[in-house]
Tab-separated table of N, CA and C and ligand atoms in Angstrom:
chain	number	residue	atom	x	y	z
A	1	UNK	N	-66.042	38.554	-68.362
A	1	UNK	CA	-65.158	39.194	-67.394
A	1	UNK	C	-65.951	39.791	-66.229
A	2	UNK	N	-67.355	40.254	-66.729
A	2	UNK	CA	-67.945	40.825	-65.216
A	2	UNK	C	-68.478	39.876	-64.533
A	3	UNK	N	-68.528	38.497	-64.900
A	3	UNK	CA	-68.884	37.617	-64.151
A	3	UNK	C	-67.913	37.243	-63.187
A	4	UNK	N	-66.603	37.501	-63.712
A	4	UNK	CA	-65.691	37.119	-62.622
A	4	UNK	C	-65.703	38.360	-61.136
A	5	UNK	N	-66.262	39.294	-61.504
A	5	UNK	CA	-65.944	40.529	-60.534
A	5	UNK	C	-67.696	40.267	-59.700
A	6	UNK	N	-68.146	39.348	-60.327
A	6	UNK	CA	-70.000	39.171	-59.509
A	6	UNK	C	-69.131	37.833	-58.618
A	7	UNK	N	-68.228	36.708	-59.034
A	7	UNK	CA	-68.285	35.534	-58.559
A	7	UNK	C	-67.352	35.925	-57.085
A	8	UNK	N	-66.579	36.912	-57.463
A	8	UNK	CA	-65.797	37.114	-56.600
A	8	UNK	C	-65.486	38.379	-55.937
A	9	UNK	N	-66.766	39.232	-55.759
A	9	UNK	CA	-66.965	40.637	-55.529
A	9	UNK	C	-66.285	40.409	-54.167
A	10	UNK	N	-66.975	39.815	-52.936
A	10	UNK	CA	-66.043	39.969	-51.710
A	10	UNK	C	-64.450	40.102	-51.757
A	11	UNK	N	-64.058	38.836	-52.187
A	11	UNK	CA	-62.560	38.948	-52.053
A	11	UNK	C	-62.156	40.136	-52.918
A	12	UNK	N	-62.406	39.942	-53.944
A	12	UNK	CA	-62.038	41.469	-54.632
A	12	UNK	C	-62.114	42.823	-54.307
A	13	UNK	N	-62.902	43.146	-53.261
A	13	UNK	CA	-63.617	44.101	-53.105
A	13	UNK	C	-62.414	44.509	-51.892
A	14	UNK	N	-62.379	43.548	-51.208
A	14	UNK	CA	-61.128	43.395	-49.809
A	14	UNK	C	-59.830	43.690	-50.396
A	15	UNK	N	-59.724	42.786	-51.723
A	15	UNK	CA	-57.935	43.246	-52.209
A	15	UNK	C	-57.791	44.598	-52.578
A	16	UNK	N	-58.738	45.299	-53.422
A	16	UNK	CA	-58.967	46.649	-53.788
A	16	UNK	C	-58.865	47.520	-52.634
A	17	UNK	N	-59.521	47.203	-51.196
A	17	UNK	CA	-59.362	48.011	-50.584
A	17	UNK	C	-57.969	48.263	-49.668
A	18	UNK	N	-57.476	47.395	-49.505
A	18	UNK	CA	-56.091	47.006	-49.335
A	18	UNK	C	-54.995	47.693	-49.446
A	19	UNK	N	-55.180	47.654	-51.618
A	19	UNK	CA	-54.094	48.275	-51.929
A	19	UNK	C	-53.816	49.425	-52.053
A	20	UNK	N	-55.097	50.451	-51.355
A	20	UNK	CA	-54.880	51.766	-51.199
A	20	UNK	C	-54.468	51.636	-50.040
A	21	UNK	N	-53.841	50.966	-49.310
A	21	UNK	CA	-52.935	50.805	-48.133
A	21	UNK	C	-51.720	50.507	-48.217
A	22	UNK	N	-50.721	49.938	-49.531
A	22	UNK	CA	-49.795	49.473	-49.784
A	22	UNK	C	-48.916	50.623	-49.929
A	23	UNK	N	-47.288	50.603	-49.436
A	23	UNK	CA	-46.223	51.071	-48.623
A	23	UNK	C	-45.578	51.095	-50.359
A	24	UNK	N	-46.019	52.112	-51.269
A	24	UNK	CA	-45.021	52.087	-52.120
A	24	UNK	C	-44.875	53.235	-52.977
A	25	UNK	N	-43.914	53.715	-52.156
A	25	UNK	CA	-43.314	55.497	-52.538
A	25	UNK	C	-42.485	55.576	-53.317
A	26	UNK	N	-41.578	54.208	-53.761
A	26	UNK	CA	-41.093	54.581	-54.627
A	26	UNK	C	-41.112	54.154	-56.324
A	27	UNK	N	-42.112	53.134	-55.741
A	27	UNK	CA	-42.500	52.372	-57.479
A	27	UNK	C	-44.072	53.509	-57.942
A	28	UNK	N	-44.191	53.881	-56.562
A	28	UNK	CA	-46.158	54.060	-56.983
A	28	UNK	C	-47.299	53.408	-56.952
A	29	UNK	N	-47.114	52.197	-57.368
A	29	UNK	CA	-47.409	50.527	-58.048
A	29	UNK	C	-47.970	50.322	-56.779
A	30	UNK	N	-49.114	50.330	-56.682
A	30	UNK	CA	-50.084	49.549	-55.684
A	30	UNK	C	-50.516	48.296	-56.147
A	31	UNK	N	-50.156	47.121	-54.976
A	31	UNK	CA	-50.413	45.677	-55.406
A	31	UNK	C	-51.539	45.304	-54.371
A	32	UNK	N	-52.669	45.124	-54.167
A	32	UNK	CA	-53.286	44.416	-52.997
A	32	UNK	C	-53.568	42.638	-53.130
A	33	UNK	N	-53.934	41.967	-52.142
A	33	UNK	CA	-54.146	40.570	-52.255
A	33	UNK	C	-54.764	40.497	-51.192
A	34	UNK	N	-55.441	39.387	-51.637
A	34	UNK	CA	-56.710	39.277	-50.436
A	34	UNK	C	-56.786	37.256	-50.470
A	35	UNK	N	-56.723	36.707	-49.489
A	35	UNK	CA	-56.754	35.427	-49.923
A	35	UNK	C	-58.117	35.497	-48.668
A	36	UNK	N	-58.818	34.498	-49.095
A	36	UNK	CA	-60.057	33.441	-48.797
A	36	UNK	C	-59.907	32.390	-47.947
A	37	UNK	N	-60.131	32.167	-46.624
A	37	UNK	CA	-59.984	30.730	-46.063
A	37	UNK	C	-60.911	29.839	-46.021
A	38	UNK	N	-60.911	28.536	-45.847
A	38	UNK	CA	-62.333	27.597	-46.118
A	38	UNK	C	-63.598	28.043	-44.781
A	39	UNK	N	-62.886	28.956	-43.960
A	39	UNK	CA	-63.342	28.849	-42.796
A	39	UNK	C	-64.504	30.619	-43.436
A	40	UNK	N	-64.238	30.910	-43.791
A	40	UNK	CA	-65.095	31.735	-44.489
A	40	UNK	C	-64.193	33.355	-44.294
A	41	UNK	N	-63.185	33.431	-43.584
A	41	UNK	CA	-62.626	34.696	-43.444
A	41	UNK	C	-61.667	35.228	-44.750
A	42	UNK	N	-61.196	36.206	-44.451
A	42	UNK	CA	-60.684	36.928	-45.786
A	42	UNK	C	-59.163	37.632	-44.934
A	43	UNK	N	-57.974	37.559	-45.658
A	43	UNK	CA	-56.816	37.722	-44.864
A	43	UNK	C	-56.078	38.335	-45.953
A	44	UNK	N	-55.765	39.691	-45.763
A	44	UNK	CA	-55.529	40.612	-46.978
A	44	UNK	C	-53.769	40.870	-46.835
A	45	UNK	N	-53.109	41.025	-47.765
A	45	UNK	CA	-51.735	42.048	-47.926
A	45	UNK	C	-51.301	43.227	-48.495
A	46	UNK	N	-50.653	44.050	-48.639
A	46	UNK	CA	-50.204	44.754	-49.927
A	46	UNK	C	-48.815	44.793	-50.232
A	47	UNK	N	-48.264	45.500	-50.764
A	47	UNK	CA	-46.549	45.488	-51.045
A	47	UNK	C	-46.247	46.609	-50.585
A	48	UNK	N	-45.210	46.104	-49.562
A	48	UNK	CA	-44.337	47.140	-48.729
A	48	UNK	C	-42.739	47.407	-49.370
A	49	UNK	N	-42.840	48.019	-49.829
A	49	UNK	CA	-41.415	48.858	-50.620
A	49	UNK	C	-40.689	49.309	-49.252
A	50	UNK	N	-39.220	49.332	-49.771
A	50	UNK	CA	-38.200	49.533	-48.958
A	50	UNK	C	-36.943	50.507	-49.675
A	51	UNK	N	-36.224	51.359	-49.040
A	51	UNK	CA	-35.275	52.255	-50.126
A	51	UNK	C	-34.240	51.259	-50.458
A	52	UNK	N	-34.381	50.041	-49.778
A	52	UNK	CA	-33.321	49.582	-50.268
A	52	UNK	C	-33.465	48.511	-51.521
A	53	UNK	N	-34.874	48.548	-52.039
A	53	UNK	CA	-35.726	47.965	-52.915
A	53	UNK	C	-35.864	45.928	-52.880
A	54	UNK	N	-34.507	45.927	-53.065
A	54	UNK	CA	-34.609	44.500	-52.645
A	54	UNK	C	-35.547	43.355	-51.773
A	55	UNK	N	-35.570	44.035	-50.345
A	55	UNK	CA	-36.219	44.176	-49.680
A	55	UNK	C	-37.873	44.372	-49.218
A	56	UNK	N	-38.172	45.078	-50.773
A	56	UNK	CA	-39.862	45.136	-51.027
A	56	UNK	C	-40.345	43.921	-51.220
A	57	UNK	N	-41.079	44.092	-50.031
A	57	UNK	CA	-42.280	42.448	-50.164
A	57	UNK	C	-43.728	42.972	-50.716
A	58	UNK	N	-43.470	41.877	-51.783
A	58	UNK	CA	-45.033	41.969	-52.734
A	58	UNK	C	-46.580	41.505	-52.079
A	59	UNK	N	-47.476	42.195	-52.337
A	59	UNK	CA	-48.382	41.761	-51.384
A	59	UNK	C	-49.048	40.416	-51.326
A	60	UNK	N	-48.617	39.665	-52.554
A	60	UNK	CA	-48.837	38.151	-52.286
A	60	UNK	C	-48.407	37.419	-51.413
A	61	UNK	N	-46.698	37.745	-51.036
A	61	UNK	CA	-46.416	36.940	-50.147
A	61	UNK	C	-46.648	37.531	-48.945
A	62	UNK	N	-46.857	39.038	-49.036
A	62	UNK	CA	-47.080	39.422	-47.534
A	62	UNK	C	-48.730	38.605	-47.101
A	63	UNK	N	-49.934	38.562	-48.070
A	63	UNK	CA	-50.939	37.996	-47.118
A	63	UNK	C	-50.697	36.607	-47.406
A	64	UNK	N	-49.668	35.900	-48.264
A	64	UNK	CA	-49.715	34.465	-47.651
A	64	UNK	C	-48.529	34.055	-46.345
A	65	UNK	N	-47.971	34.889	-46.517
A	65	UNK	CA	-47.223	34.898	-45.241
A	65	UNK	C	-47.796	35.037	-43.676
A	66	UNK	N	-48.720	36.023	-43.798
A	66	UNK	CA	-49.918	36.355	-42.709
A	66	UNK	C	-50.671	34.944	-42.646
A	67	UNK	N	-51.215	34.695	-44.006
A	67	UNK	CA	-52.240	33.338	-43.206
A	67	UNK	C	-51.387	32.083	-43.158
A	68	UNK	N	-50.321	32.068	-42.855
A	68	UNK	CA	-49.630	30.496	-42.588
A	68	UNK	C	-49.118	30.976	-41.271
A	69	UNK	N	-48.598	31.904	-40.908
A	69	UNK	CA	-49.101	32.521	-39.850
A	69	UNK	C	-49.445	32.225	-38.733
A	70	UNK	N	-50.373	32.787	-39.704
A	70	UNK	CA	-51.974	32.108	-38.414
A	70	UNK	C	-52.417	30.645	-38.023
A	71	UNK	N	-51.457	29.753	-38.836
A	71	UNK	CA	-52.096	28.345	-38.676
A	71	UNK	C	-52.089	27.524	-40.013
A	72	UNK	N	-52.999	28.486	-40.977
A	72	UNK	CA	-53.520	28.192	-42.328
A	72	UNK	C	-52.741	27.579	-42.927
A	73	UNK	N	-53.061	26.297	-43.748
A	73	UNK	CA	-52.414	25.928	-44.829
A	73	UNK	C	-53.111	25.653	-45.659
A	74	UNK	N	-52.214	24.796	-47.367
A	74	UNK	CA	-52.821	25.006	-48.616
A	74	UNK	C	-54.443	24.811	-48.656
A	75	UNK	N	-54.737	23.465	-47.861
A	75	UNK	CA	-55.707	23.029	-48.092
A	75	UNK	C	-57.299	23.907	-47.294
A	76	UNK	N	-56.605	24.713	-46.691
A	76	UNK	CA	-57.761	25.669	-45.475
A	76	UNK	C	-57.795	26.789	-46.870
A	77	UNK	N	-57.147	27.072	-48.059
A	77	UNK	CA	-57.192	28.213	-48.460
A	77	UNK	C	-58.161	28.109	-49.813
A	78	UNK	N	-59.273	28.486	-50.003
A	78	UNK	CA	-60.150	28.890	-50.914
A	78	UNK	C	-59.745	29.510	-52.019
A	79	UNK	N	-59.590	30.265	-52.434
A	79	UNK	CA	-59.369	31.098	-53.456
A	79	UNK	C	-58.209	32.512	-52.620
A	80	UNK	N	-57.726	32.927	-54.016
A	80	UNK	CA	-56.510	34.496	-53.697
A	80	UNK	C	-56.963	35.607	-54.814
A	81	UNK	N	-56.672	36.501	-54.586
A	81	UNK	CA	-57.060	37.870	-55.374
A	81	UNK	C	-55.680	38.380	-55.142
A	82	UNK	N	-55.232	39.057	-56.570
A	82	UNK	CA	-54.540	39.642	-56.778
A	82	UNK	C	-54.817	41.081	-57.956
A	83	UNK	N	-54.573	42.305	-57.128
A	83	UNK	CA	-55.143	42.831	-57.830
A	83	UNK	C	-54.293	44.750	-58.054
A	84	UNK	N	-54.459	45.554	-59.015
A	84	UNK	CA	-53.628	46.540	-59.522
A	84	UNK	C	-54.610	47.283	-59.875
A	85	UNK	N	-53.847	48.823	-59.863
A	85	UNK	CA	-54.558	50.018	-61.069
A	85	UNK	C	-54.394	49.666	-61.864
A	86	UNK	N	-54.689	50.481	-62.999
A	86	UNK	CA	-54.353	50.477	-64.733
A	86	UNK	C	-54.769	49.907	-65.391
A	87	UNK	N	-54.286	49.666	-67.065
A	87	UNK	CA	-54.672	48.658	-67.696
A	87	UNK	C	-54.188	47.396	-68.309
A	88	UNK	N	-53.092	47.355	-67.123
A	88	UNK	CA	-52.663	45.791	-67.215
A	88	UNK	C	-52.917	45.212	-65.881
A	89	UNK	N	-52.856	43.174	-66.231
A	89	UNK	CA	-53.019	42.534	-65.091
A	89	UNK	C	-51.580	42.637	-64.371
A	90	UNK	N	-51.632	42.648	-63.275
A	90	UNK	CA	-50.503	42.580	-62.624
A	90	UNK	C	-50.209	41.255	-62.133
A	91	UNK	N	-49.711	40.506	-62.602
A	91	UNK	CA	-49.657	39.016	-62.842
A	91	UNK	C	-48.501	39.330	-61.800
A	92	UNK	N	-48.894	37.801	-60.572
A	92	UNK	CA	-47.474	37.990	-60.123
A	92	UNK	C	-46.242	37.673	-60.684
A	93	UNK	N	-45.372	38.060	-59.985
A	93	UNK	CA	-43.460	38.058	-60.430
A	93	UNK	C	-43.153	36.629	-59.620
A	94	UNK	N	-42.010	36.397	-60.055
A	94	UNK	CA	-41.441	35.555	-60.515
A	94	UNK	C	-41.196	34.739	-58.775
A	95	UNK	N	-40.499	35.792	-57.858
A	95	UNK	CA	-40.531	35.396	-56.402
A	95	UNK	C	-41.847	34.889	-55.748
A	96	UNK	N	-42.948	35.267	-56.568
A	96	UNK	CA	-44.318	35.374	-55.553
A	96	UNK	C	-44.487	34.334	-55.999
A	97	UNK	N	-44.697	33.646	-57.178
A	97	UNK	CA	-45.018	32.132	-57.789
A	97	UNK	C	-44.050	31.365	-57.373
A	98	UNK	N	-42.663	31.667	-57.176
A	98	UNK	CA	-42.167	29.617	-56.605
A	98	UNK	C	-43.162	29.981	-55.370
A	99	UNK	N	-43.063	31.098	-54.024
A	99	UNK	CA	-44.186	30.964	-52.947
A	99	UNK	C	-45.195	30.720	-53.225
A	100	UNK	N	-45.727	30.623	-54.168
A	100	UNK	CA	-46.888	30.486	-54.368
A	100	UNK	C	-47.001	29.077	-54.538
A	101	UNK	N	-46.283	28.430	-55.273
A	101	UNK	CA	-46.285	26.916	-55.130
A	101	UNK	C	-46.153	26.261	-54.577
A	102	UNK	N	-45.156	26.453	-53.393
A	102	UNK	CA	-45.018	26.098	-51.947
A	102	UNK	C	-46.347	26.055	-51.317
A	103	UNK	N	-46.760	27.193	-51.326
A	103	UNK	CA	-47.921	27.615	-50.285
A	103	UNK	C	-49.587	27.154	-50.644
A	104	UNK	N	-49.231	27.234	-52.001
A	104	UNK	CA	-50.977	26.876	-52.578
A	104	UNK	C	-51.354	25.948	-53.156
A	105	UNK	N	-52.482	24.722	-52.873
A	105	UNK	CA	-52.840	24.029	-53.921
A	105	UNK	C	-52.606	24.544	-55.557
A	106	UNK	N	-52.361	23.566	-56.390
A	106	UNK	CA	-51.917	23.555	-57.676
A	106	UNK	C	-53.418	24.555	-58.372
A	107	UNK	N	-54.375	23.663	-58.051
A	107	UNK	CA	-55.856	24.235	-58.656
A	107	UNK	C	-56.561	25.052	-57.782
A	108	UNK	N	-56.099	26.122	-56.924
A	108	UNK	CA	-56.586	26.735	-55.909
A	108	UNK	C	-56.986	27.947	-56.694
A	109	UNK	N	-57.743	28.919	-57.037
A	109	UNK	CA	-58.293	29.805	-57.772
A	109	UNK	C	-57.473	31.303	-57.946
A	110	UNK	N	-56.780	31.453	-58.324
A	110	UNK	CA	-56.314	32.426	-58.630
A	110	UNK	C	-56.799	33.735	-59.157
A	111	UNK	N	-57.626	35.117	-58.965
A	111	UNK	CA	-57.974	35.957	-59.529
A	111	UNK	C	-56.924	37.080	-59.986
A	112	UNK	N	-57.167	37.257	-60.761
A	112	UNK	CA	-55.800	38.789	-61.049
A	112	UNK	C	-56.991	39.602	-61.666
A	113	UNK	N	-56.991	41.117	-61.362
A	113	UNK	CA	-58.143	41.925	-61.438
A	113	UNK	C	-57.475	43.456	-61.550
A	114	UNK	N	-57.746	44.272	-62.273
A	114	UNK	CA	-57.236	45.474	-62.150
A	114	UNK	C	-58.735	46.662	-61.914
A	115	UNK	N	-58.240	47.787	-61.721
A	115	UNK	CA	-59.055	48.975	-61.604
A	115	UNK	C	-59.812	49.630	-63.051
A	116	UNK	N	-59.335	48.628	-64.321
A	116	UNK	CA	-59.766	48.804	-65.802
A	116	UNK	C	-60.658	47.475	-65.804
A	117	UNK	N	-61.820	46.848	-64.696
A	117	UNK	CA	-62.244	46.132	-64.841
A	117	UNK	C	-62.084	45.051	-65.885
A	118	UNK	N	-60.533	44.488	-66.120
A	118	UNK	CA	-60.380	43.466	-66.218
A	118	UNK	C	-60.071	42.287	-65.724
A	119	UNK	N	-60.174	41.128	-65.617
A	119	UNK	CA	-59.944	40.082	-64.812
A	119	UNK	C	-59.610	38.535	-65.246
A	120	UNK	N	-59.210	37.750	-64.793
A	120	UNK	CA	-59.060	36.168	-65.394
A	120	UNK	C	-58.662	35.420	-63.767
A	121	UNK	N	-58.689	34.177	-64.029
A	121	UNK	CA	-59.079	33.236	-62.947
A	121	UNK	C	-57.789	32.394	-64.044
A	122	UNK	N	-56.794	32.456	-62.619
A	122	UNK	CA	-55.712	30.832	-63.645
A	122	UNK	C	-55.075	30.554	-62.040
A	123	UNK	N	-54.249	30.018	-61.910
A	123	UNK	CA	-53.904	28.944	-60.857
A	123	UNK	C	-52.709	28.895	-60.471
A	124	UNK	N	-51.746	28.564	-59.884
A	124	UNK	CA	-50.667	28.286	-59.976
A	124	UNK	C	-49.852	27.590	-60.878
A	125	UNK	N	-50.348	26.497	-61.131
A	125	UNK	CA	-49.676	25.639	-62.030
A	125	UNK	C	-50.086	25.866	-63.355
A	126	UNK	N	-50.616	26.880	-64.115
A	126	UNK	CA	-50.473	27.404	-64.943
A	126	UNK	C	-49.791	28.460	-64.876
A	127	UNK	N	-49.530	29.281	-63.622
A	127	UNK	CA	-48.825	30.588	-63.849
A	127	UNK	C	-47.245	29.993	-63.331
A	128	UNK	N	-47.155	29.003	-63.506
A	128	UNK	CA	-45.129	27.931	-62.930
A	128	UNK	C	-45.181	26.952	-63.088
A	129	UNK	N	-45.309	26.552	-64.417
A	129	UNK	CA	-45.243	25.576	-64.883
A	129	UNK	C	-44.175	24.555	-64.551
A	130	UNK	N	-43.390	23.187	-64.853
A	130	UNK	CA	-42.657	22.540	-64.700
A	130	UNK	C	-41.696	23.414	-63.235
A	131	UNK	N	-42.216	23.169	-62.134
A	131	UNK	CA	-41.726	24.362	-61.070
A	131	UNK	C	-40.662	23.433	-60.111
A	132	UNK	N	-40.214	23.685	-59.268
A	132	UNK	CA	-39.024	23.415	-58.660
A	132	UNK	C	-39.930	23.077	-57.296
A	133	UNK	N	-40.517	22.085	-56.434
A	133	UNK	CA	-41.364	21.736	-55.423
A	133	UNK	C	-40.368	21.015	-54.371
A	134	UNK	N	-40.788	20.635	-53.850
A	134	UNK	CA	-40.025	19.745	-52.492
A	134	UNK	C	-40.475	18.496	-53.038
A	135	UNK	N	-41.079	18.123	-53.875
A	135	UNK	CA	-41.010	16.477	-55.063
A	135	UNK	C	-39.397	16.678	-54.650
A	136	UNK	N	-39.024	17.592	-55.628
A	136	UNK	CA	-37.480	17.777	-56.340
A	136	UNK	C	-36.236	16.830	-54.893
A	137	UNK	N	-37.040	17.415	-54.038
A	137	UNK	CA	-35.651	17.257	-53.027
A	137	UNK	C	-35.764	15.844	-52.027
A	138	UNK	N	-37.178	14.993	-53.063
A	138	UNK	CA	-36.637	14.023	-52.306
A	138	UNK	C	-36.027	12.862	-53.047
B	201	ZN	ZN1	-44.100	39.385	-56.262
């Protein structure tokens, strides 16, 4: 596990700092994300809560929303960090993975990392399995 926090200290280091920036007064729940471009830059989010809750965007899709954005797509994107306090992974939810499948290579590196120095590396298509793609709709 500390090899994963040596392989991927930058990006990690960026999502961590992040999510002491994340907009959430009423969960508490700090989420940061930090995604990687091939181009060597680092393009961070966090989760912005709303009173009307619905409305709270998780910080996955807020920094993949930012780097498509900008231009970026699946194949410009290196690796993503996703990362929490405590002592669970904060695996994304359920909205952030169909985006996530949309948006990311299948085998694109996935980190989930918390502040209890734990960590694991899995992917999309292990975290949405048999998933609903634009295959489907043609
Ligand atoms: Zn989410």
């Amino acid at each position: 596990m500390q090899k994963i926090f040596e392989d991927y200290k930058d990006i990690l280091d960026k999502a961590f700092e992040v999510m002491e920036k994340a907009y959430a007064p009423y969960s508490k729940y700090h989420v940061g994300a930090c995604i990687k471009t091939t181009d060597g830059k680092y393009h961070v989010g966090a989760n912005i809560e709303n009173a009307s809750y619905g409305l709270t965007n998780c910080a996955e899709r807020s920094a993949l929303f930012h780097v498509y954005s900008l231009g970026y797509r699946e194949d410009d994107i290196e690796s993503m960090a996703v990362v929490t306090r405590g002592n669970t992974l904060g695996s994304p939810c359920g909205a952030c993975r169909q985006v996530m499948v949309e948006l990311l290579k299948n085998d694109t590196p996935v980190v989930i990392a918390n502040t209890s120095s734990q960590a694991i590396i899995t992917n999309i298509a292990e975290l949405l399995p048999f998933s609903f793609t634009s295959e489907d709709l043609k």
